[in-house]
Every structure is written in structure tokens, then in C-alpha cells.
Coordinates of C-alpha atoms and ligand atoms in Angstrom, one line a residue:
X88 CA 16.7 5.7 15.5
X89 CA 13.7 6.2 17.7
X90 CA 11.8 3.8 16.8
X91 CA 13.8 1.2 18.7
X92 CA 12.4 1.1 21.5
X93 CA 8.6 0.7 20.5
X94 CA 10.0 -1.9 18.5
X95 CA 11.3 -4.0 21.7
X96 CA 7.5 -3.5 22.7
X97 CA 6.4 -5.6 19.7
X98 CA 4.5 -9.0 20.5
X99 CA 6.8 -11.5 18.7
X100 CA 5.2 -13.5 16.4
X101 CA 6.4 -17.2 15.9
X102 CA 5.8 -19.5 12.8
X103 CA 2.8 -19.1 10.9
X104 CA -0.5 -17.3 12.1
X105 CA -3.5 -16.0 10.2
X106 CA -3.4 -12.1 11.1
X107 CA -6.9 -11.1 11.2
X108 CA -8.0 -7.3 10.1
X109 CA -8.3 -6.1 13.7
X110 CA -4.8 -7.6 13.8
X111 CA -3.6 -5.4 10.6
X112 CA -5.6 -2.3 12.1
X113 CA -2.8 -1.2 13.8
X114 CA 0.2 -1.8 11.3
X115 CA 2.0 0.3 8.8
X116 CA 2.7 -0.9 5.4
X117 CA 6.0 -0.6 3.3
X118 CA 5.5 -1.5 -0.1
X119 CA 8.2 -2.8 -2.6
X120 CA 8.4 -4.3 -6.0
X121 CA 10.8 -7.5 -5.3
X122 CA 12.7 -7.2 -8.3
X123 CA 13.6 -3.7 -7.5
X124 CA 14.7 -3.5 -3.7
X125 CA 17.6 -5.2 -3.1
X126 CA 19.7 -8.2 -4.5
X127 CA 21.5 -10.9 -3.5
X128 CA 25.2 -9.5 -4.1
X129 CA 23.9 -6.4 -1.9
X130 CA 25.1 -4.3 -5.1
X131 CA 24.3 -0.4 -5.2
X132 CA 25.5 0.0 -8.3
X133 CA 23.6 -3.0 -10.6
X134 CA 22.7 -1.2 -14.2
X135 CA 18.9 -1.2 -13.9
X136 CA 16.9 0.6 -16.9
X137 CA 13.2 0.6 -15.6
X138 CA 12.3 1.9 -19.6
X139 CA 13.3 -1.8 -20.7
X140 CA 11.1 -3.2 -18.4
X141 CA 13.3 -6.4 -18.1
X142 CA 14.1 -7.9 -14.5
X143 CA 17.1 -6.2 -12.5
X144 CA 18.1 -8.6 -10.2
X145 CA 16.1 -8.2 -7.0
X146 CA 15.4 -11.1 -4.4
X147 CA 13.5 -12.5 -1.7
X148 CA 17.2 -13.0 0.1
X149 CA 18.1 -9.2 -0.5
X150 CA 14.9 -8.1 0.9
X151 CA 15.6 -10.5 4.0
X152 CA 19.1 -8.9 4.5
X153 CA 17.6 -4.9 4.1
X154 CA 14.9 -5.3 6.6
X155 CA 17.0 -3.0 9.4
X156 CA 16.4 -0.6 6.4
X157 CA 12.6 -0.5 6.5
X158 CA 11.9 -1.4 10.3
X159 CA 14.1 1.7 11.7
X160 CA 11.5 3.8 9.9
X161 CA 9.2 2.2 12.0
X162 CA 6.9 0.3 9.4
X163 CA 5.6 -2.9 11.3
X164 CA 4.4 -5.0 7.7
X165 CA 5.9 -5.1 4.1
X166 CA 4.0 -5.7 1.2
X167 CA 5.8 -7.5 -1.5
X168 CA 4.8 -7.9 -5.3
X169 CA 3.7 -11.0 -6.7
X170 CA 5.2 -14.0 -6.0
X171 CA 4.0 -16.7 -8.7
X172 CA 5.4 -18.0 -12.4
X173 CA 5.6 -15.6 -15.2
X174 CA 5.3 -15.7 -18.5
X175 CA 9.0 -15.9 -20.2
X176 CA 10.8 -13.9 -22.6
X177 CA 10.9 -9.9 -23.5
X178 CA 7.6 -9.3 -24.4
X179 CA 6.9 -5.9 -26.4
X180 CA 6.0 -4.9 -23.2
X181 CA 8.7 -6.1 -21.6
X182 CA 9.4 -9.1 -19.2
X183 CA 7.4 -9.7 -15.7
X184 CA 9.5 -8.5 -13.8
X185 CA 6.5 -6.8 -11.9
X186 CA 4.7 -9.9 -11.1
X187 CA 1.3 -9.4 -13.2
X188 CA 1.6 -12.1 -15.4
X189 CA 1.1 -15.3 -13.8
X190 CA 1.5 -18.4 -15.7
X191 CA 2.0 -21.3 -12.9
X192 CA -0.1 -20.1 -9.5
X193 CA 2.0 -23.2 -7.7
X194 CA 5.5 -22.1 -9.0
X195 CA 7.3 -19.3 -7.3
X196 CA 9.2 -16.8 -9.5
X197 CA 12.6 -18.6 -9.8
X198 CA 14.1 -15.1 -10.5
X199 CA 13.3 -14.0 -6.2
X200 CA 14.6 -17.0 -5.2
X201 CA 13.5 -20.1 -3.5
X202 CA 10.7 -21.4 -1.6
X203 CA 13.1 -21.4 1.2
X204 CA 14.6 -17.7 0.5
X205 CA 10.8 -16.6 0.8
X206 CA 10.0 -18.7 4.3
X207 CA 13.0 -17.8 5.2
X208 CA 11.9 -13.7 4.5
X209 CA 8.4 -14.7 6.9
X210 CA 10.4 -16.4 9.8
X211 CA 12.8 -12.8 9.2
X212 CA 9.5 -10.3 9.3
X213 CA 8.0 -12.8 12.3
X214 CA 11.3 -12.3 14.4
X215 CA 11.0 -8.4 14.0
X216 CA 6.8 -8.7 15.2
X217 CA 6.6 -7.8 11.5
X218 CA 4.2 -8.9 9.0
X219 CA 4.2 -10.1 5.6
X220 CA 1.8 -9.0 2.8
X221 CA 1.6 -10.9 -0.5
X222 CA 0.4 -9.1 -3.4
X223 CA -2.0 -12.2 -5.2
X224 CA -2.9 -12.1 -8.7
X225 CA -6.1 -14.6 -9.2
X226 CA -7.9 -12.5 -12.0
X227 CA -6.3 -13.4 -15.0
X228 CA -3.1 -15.0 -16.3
X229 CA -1.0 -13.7 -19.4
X230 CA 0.0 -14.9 -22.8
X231 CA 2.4 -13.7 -25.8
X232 CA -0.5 -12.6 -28.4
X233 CA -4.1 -13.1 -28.2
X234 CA -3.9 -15.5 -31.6
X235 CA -2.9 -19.3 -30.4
X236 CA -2.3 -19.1 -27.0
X237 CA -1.3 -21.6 -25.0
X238 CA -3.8 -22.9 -22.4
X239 CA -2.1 -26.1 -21.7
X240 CA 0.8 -24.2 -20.0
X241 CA -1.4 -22.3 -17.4
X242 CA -1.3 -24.4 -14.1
X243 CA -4.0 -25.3 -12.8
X244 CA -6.3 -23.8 -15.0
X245 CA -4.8 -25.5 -18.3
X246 CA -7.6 -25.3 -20.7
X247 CA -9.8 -22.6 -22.3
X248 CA -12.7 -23.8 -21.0
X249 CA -11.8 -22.3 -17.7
X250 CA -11.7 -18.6 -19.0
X251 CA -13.9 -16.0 -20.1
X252 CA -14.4 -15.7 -23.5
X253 CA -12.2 -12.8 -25.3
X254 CA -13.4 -9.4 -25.5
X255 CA -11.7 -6.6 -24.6
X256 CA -12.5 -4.8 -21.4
X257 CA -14.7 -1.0 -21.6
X258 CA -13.9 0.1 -18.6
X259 CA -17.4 2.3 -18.6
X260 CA -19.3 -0.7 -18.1
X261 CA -18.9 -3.1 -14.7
X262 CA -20.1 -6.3 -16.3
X263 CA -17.2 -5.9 -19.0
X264 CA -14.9 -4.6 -16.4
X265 CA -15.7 -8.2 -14.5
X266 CA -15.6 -10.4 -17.8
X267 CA -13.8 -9.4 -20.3
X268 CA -9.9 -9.3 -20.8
X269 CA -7.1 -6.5 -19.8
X270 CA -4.0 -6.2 -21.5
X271 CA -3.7 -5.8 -25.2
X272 CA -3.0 -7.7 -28.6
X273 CA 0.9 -8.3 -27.3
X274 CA 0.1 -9.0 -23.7
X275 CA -3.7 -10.1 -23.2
X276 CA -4.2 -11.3 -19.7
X277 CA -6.9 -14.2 -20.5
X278 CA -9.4 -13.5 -17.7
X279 CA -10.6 -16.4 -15.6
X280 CA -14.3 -17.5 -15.1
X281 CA -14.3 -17.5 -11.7
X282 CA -18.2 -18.0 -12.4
X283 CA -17.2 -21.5 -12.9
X284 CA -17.7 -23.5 -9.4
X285 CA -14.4 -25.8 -10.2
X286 CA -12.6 -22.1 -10.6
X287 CA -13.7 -20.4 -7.5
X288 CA -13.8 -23.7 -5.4
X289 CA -9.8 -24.5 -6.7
X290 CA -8.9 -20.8 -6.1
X291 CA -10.3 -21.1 -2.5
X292 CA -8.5 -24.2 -2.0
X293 CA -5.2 -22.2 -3.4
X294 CA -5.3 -19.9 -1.5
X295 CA -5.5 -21.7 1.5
X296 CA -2.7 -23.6 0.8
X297 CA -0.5 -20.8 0.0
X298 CA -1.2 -18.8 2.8
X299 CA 0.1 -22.0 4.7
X300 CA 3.1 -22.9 3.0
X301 CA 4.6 -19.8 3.4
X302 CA 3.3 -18.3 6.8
X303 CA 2.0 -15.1 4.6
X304 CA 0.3 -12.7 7.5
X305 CA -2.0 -10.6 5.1
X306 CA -2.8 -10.2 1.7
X307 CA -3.3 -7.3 -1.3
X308 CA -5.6 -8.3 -4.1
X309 CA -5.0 -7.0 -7.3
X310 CA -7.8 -5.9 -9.7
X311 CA -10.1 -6.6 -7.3
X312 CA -12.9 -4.8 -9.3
X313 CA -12.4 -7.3 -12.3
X314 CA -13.5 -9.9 -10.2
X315 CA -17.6 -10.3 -9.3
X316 CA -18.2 -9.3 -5.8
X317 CA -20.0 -11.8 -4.3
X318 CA -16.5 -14.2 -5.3
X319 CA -14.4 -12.4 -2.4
X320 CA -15.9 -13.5 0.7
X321 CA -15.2 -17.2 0.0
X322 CA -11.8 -16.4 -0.9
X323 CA -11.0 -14.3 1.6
X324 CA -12.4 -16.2 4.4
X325 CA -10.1 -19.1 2.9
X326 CA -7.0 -17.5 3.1
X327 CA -7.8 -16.8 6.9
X328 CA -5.6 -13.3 7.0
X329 CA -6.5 -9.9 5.8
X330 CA -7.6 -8.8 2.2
X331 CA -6.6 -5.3 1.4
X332 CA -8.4 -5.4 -2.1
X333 CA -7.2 -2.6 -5.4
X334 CA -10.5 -1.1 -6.3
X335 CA -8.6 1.6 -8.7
X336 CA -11.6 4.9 -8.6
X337 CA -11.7 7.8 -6.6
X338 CA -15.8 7.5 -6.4
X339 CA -16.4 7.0 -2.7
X340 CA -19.6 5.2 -3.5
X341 CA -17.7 3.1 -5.6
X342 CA -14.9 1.9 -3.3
X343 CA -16.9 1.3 -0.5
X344 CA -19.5 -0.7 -1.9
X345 CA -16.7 -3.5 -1.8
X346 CA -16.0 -3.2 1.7
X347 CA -19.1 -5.2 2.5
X348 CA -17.2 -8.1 0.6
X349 CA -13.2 -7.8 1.6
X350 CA -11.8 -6.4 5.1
X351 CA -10.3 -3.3 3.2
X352 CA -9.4 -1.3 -0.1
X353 CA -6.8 0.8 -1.1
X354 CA -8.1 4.7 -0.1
X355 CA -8.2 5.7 -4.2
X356 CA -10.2 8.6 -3.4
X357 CA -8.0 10.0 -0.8
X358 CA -4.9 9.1 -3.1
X359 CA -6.5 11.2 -5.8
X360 CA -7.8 14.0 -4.2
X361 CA -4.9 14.3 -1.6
X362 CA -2.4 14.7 -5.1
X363 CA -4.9 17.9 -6.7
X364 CA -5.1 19.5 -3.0
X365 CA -1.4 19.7 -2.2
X366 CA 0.2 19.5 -5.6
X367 CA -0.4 23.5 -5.9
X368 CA -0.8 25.8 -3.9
X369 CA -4.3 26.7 -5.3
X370 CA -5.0 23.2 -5.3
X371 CA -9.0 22.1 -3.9
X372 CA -8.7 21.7 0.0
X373 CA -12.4 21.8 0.0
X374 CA -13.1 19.0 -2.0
X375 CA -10.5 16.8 -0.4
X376 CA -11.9 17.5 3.1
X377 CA -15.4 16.4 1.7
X378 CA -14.1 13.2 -0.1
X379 CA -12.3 12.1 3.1
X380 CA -15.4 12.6 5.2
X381 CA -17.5 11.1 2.6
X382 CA -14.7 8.2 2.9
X383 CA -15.5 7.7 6.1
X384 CA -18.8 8.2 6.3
X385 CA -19.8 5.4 3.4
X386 CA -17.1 2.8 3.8
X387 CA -17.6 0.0 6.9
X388 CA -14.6 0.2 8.6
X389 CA -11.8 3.4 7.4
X390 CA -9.5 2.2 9.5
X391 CA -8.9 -1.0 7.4
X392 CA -8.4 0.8 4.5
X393 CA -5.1 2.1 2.9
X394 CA -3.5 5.6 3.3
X395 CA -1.4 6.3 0.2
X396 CA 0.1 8.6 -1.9
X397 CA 2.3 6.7 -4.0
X398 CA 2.1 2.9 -5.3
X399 CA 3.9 1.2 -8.3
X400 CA 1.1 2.6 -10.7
X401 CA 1.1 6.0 -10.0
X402 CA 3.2 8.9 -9.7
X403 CA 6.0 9.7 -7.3
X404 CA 5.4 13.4 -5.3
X405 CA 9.2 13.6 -6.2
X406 CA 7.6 14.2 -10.2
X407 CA 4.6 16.8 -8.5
X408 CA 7.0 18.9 -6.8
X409 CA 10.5 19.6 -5.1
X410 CA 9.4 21.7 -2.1
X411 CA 10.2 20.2 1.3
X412 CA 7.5 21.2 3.3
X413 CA 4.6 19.9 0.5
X414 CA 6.6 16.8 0.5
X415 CA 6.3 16.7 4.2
X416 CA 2.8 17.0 3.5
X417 CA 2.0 14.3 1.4
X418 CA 4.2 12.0 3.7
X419 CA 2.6 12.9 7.3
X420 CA -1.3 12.5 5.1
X421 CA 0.3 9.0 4.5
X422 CA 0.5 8.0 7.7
X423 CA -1.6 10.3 10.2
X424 CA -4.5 11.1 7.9
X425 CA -6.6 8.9 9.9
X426 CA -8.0 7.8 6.8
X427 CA -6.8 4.1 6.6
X428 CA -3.4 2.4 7.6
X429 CA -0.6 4.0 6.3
X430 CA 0.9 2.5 3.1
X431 CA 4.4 4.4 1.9
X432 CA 5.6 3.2 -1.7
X433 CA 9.6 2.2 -1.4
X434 CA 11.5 5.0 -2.0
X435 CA 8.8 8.0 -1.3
X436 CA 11.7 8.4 1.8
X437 CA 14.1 8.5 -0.9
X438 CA 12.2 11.4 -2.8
X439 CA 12.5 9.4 -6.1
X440 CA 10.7 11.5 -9.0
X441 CA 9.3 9.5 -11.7
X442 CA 6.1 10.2 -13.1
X443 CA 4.9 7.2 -13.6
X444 CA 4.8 3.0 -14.7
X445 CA 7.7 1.9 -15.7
X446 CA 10.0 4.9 -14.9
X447 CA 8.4 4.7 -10.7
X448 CA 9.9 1.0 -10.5
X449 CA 13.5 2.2 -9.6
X450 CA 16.0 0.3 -8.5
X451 CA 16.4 1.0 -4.6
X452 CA 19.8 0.0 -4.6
X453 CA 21.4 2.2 -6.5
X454 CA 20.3 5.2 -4.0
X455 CA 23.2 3.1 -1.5
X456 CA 19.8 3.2 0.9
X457 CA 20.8 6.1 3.0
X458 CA 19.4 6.7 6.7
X459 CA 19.1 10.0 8.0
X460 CA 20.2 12.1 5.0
X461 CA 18.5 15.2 4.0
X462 CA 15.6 13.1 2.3
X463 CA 12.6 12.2 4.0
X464 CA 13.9 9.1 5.6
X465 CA 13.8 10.5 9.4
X466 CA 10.9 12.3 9.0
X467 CA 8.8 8.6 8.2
X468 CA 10.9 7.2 11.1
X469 CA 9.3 10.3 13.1
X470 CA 5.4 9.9 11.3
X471 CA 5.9 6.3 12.3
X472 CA 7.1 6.3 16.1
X473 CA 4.1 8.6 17.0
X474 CA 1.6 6.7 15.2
X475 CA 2.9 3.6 16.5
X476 CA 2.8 4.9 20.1
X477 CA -0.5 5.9 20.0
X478 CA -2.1 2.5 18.4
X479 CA 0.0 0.0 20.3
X480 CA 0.7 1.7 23.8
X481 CA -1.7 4.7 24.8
X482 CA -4.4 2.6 25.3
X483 CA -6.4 5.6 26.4
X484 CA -5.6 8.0 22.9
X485 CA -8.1 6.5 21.1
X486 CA -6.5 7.0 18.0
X487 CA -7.0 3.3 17.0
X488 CA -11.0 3.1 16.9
X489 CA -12.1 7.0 16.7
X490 CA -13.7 8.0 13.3
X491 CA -11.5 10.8 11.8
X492 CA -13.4 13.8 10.7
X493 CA -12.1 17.0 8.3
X494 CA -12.1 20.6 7.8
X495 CA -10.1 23.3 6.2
X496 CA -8.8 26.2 8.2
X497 CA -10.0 29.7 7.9
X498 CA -6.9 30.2 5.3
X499 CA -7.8 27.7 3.0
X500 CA -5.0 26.0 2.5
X501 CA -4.5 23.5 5.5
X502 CA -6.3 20.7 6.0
X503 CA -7.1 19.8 9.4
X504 CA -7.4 15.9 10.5
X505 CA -9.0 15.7 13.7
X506 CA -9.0 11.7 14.8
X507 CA -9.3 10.9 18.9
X508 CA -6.9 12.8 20.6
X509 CA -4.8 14.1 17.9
X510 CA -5.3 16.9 15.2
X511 CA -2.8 16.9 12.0
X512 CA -2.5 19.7 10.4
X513 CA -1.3 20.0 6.4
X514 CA -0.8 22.5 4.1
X515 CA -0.4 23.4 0.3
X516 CA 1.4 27.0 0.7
X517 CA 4.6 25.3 0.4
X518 CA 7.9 26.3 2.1
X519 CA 9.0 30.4 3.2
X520 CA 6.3 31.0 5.8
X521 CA 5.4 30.2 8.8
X522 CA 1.1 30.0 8.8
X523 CA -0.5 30.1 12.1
X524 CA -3.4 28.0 11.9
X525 CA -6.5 28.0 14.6
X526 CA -7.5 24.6 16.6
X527 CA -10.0 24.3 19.1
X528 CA -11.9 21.4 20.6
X529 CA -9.0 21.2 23.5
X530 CA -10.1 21.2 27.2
X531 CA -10.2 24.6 28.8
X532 CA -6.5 25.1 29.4
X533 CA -4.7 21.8 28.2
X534 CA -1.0 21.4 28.0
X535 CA -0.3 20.4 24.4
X536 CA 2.2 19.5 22.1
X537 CA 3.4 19.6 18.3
X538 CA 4.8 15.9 17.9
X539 CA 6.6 16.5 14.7
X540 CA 8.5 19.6 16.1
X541 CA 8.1 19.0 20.0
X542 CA 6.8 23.2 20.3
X543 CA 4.8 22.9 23.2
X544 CA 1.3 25.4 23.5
X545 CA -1.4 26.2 25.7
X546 CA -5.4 25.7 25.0
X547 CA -7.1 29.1 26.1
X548 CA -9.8 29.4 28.3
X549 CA -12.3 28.2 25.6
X550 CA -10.5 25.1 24.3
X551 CA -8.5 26.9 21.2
X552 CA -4.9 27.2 20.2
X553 CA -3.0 28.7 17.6
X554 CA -0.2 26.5 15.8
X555 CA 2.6 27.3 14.2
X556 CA 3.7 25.7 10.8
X557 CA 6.9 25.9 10.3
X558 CA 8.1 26.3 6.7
X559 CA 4.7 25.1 5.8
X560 CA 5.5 21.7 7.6
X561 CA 2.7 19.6 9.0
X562 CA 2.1 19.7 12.7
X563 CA 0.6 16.8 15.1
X564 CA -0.8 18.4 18.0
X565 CA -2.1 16.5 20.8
X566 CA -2.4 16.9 24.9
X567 CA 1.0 16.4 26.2
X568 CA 0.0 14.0 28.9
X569 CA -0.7 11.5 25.9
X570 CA 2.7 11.1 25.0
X571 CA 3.8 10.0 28.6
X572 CA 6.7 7.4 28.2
X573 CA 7.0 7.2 24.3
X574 CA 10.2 9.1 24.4
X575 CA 8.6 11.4 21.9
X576 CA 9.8 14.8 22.4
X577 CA 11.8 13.6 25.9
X578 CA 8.4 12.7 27.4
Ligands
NAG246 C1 1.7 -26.2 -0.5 O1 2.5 -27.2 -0.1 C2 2.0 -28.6 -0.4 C3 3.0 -29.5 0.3 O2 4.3 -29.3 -0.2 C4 1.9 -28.7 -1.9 O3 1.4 -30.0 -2.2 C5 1.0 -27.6 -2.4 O4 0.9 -27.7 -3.8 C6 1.5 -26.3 -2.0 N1 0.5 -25.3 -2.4 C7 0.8 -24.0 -2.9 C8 -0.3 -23.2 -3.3 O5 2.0 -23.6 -2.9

């Protein structure tokens, strides 16, 4: 595939090392739910009903042996769901197979494996100059009924007085939202008072210590709005590596308020207004051009947040629509929005097409993980190789640093993303035309290039050019010179 040889041009890391956010800046993210990638046997055929919400068979070891999978797309990290102790048994909602309901923060989930089959997935990821993001769950545990439960089993937190006292979270209100419980009667997920100093000062020491034992590169924190701010610092700056926090609301304000205490969010406002601008063709360009400057205009640092359009709690664009060229849309906003660091869900390449949690848990396998295809697995491995050539070797694109700005062209219906040397251009009309869309900003005259198709054009006299779309597909147009060496497009 192309991306091989930027990939021989990755700094190999060895053994464990704390990757910092400058460090994360430049990756891309691929990220799975364990239990639902790959298994041991290396089966494409294990039954796997995601409505029973039961584990299916997936494992650190299968993940080790499908990395070929995921790197030739040119991702450089994979983030993995949560590692610790479950609760036991079918629940009525199921088992957790998901990774959401801690019971023992020092056991590993016996289901993925060992210890050793999860060092042995870091060492795997280091030898590739990949990274390894662990998705950490330190905002609650979970229990079968709310009546009776069972503090003593919770390690190391084994005793009530440890957790908030039950009430049941209104999600209106932020001092509920940080105290009170999630889950329901069946499932409560007792919420821990990380106001208590033994609490926060044990969960720092955790964290630490688990960032340690298994060489874990970066992590993602899950409900990081149910937690009080002011906690995150301390615990990030424990765990040494990168926090990529879930803030789950599409208020800019909102989201970026936390940026002043973790390295980076998940980009909910870009997930949320990217779906309602490309899902129709009438949908609001306008207001996802405003939200994304706004984006970048309130939060610290947009380039450490994440670019996404699907994630194991939303829906796959397979379920918003079947045309080709919107679902080339919504893959090149994943990675060359500008917006954040790209983060694909497993299987967008795939073009599953569930609507939704627990249907958008698939299992991988039973797709036989085709390359190439008619699916949208070259097209990433394409998104990828340019993005990756312009953050890790032309040093002079300033694609890595630059703030990215938006607009909407004069029709619209395309969205252009304007970041250092490089404009991307989306749009919503979906395939059986071919739009020509206006650019300018060029030097007088430049030699330029469409990345994604390799059609070459010329700036005019006064800096514009006129692209071609075609079928609706995106377009990454940049001077030609950039591309110098990458083997993009023969250059
Ligand atoms: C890390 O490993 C040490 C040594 O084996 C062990 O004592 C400690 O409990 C482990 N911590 C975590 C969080 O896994």
C-alpha cells in the first residue's frame, strides 16, 4: 500500500516512554472495541449477536496479530477499550463486554487475555513507531441493582464510604452530572468521591503505575465531564502521557472550558455538526463552518483534539447514507479537517451501517478484513499517507502548527478547510456531478495539485483556482512543490 514507505520513516520507539501531547499532535487514531476486532483463533466467521450484548471472543493476542491490518491504512496509534475487571454475569443489560463496568482497577479483563498478551500488544505497536491508547474508566464502578451492593468486591475502593452518595444523575445540572450516579436500577455505576483526598491521591498513584506496567503511550478518559475539573490535572500529570478526555456536548464553550485542565477532548461539536451538514444534501454548511471556527477559536490548542465522525456510542455514516462520495466526505473531514487529530472508529473503512449502541459494536472479523475492496479502506490508506507526509516530513507545510479556518463556497454546499498550505474541500451534493468550486489565497501563478485524485491546476494571475469535484468527492489541493518525495501522486 502506499503508506509503506512513510512508515520506514517512523522513529522506532523502544520499551516504555511517556508520549507527551506534542508527541500525539502528529498521530492518527484507530479506534476498536477489544472484544470485537479480532480473536485468538483468527476466526471470520465466530457467531457474534451485538443485540445480546454478551462478549464475542475478541483479544489482546488477535489485535497483536491484525496490526498489518490497521497500520497499512496508515494510522500511527490505536485506541483500545477498557482494559480492567468487570462485573460478571448477563446483566439485563448485558455483560461488559465493552469495558464500562469496572469492578477490580488492578485486574485486567481475563476475557482479552493476559498481562503478558497486553505488553506483548505495546512492545507490537512500539516496533511499528506506533502508539498505544488506553481507554481508562476512573469515574465510577458498576454493580447488579442499586439495592445491596456489594462494596467489599470493588478493589481498591472496597467500601461505601469512598463513593458519592446515590442519586441519580440530571444531566441539566453540572454539579449532579459530577456527583451523582449514571446507569440505572439494573446497572448503577456507584460514582466515586474523587473529592475524597485518599480517592484522588490513590487514583494518581494508579494511574502511574498502570501507565508503567504496561508501557501505555497515551490515554482516553471516559466521562470526563462527571468528574470535577480541577481533579484532572493531578491525574493527568501522573500518568505522564497524553489525556484525550470524552466531554460528550456539541457547545463549544462547553468543551473547551476543559482544555485548560486535560491536553485534549474529543471534537463533539465538530462530530455533531459535521453529521447534520453532510447527512443531506440541504443539510447546514453554514453552521458547521461557524462551530468549527468557533472550535478553534475558544479551545487552547485544536490540534490536540479529536477529529471524528464515528465512535462506539454513536452512529455509523454507513446508517446516514449509502452514497460514495458523502461517505468520502465524512472520511477525508475525519482526517484532514484540521480540526483535531484524526480518530476513525473500526470499521468506518468497512462502511458498517448500524445506527447505534449495541448494534455499532460489530464484530470485525466477520467482514474477513478486506484491503483494497470497493469499501473505503484505500481511500483512509490515501487520507492517511498525505496527512502523514505533511506532519512528519515537510517540515516547511505547516500543516502541523497552523490554525485551520472555514468557509462555505459560493454554492453552499462545500465546505472549504483552509489549514497551512493545504485547502480540503467537502461536499453534501452527493454523487452524479462534478461541482466546480472556487479557491483563492494561492501565489500568483502556483503549480498545484489535487492529492486525493493527483488532477494537477494552475493559480491565475490573482491567486484563484477552480477545482473540480469529482462525483462530489473531496479534494486536497495544495502547491505541488509541497509534495516533493512523498511518492504522492509520482512526486
Ligand atoms: C504494577 O505492577 C506492580 C508490580 O508488579 C504491582 O505491584 C502493581 O499493583 C501494578 N499496578 C497496576 C495498576 O497494575
Amino acid at each position: 500500500m502506499f503508506a509503506k514507505s512513510f512508515i520506514l520513516s517512523l522513529p522506532l520507539i523502544s520499551g516504555a516512554l511517556a508520549a507527551t501531547a506534542e508527541d500525539w499532535r502528529k498521530r492518527s487514531i484507530y479506534e476498536l472495541v477489544t472484544d470485537r476486532f479480532a480473536r485468538t483463533d483468527g476466526s471470520t466467521t465466530a457467531a457474534c449477536s451485538t443485540s445480546d450484548r454478551v462478549f464475542c471472543g475478541g483479544t489482546w493476542q488477535g489485535l497483536t496479530n491484525h496490526l498489518d491490518y490497521i497500520q497499512n491504512m496508515g494510522f500511527t496509534a490505536v485506541w483500545i477499550s477498557p482494559i480492567t475487571m468487570q462485573i460478571y454475569g448477563n446483566t439485563h443489560s448485558g455483560e461488559g463486554y465493552h469495558g464500562y463496568w469496572p469492578k477490580d482497577y488492578y485486574s485486567l479483563n481475563p476475557n482479552f487475555g493476559t498481562a503478558d498478551d497486553l505488553k506483548t500488544l505495546a512492545s507490537a505497536l512500539h516496533d511499528r513507531g506506533m502508539y498505544l491508547m488506553v481507554d481508562l474508566v476512573v469515574n465510577h464502578y458498576a454493580s447488579w441493582g442499586d439495592e445491596d451492593i456489594q462494596w467489599s468486591q470493588y478493589v481498591p475502593f472496597n467500601d461505601e464510604k469512598y463513593f458519592h452518595d446515590k442519586c441519580w444523575i440530571n444531566w441539566g445540572k453540572q454539579d449532579s452530572v459530577e456527583n451523582c450516579w449514571m446507569g440505572d436500577g439494573y446497572v448503577p455505576l456507584p460514582d466515586l468521591d474523587t473529592e475524597n483526598d485518599f480517592v484522588s491521591s490513590t487514583l494518581e498513584t494508579y494511574v502511574s503505575e498502570l501507565i508503567s506496567n504496561y508501557s501505555i503511550d497515551g490515554l482516553r478518559i471516559d466521562a470526563a465531564k462527571n468528574i470535577r475539573k480541577d481533579f484532572w490535572p493531578g491525574f493527568c500529570s501522573a500518568a505522564g502521557v497524553y489525556c484525550q478526555g470524552e466531554v460528550w456536548s456539541n457547545n463549544a464553550d462547553y468543551v473547551c472550558s476543559y482544555q485548560n485542565y486535560m491536553d485534549g477532548l474529543h471534537n463533539y461539536p465538530m462530530h455533531d455538526y459535521t453529521l447534520a451538514a453532510f447527512r443531506s444534501n440541504s443539510g447546514d454548511m453554514s453552521a458547521l463552518a461557524e462551530t468549527l471556527n468557533a472550535v478553534t477559536r475558544k479551545c487552547a490548542d485544536v490540534g490536540l483534539l479529536g477529529s471524528f465522525v464515528e465512535n462506539h456510542d454513536n452512529a455509523r455514516m454507513g446508517s446516514v447514507t449509502s452514497d460514495m462520495s458523502v461517505l468520502k466526505s465524512f472520511a477525508a473531514m475525519t482526517v484532514l479537517s484540521g480540526n483535531g487529530m484524526p480518530i476513525a472508529y473500526y470499521g468506518q473503512e468497512q462502511i458498517l451501517t448500524a445506527s447505534g449502541d449495541p448494534d455499532n459494536r460489530e464484530a470485525l472479523w466477520l467482514t474477513g478484513y478486506p484491503t483494497g475492496g470497493d469499501k473505503l479502506y484505500d481511500y483512509f490508506a490515501t487520507l492517511n499517507q498525505l496527512r502523514n507526509w505533511l506532519v512528519w516530513n515537510a517540515d516547511e507545510a505547516d500543516y502541523l502548527t497552523a490554525k485551520p479556518s472555514y468557509e462555505v463556497a459560493s454554492d453552499a454546499h462545500t465546505l472549504i478547510a483552509s489549514k497551512g498550505v493545504m485547502k480540503l474541500l467537502a461536499s453534501n451534493v452527493g454523487s452524479g456531478s462534478d461541482p466546480k468550486v472556487a479557491t483563492s489565497g494561492w501565489s500568483a501563478g502556483a503549480d498545484l495539485v489535487d492529492a486525493l485524485t493527483c488532477t494537477t491546476l494552475t493559480a491565475d494571475s490573482r491567486g484563484r483556482a477552480t477545482a473540480t469535484m469529482p462525483d462530489s468527492a473531496p479534494v486536497a489541493i495544495l502547491p505541488t512543490s509541497y509534495l516533493a518525495g512523498s511518492g504522492i501522486c509520482g512526486l
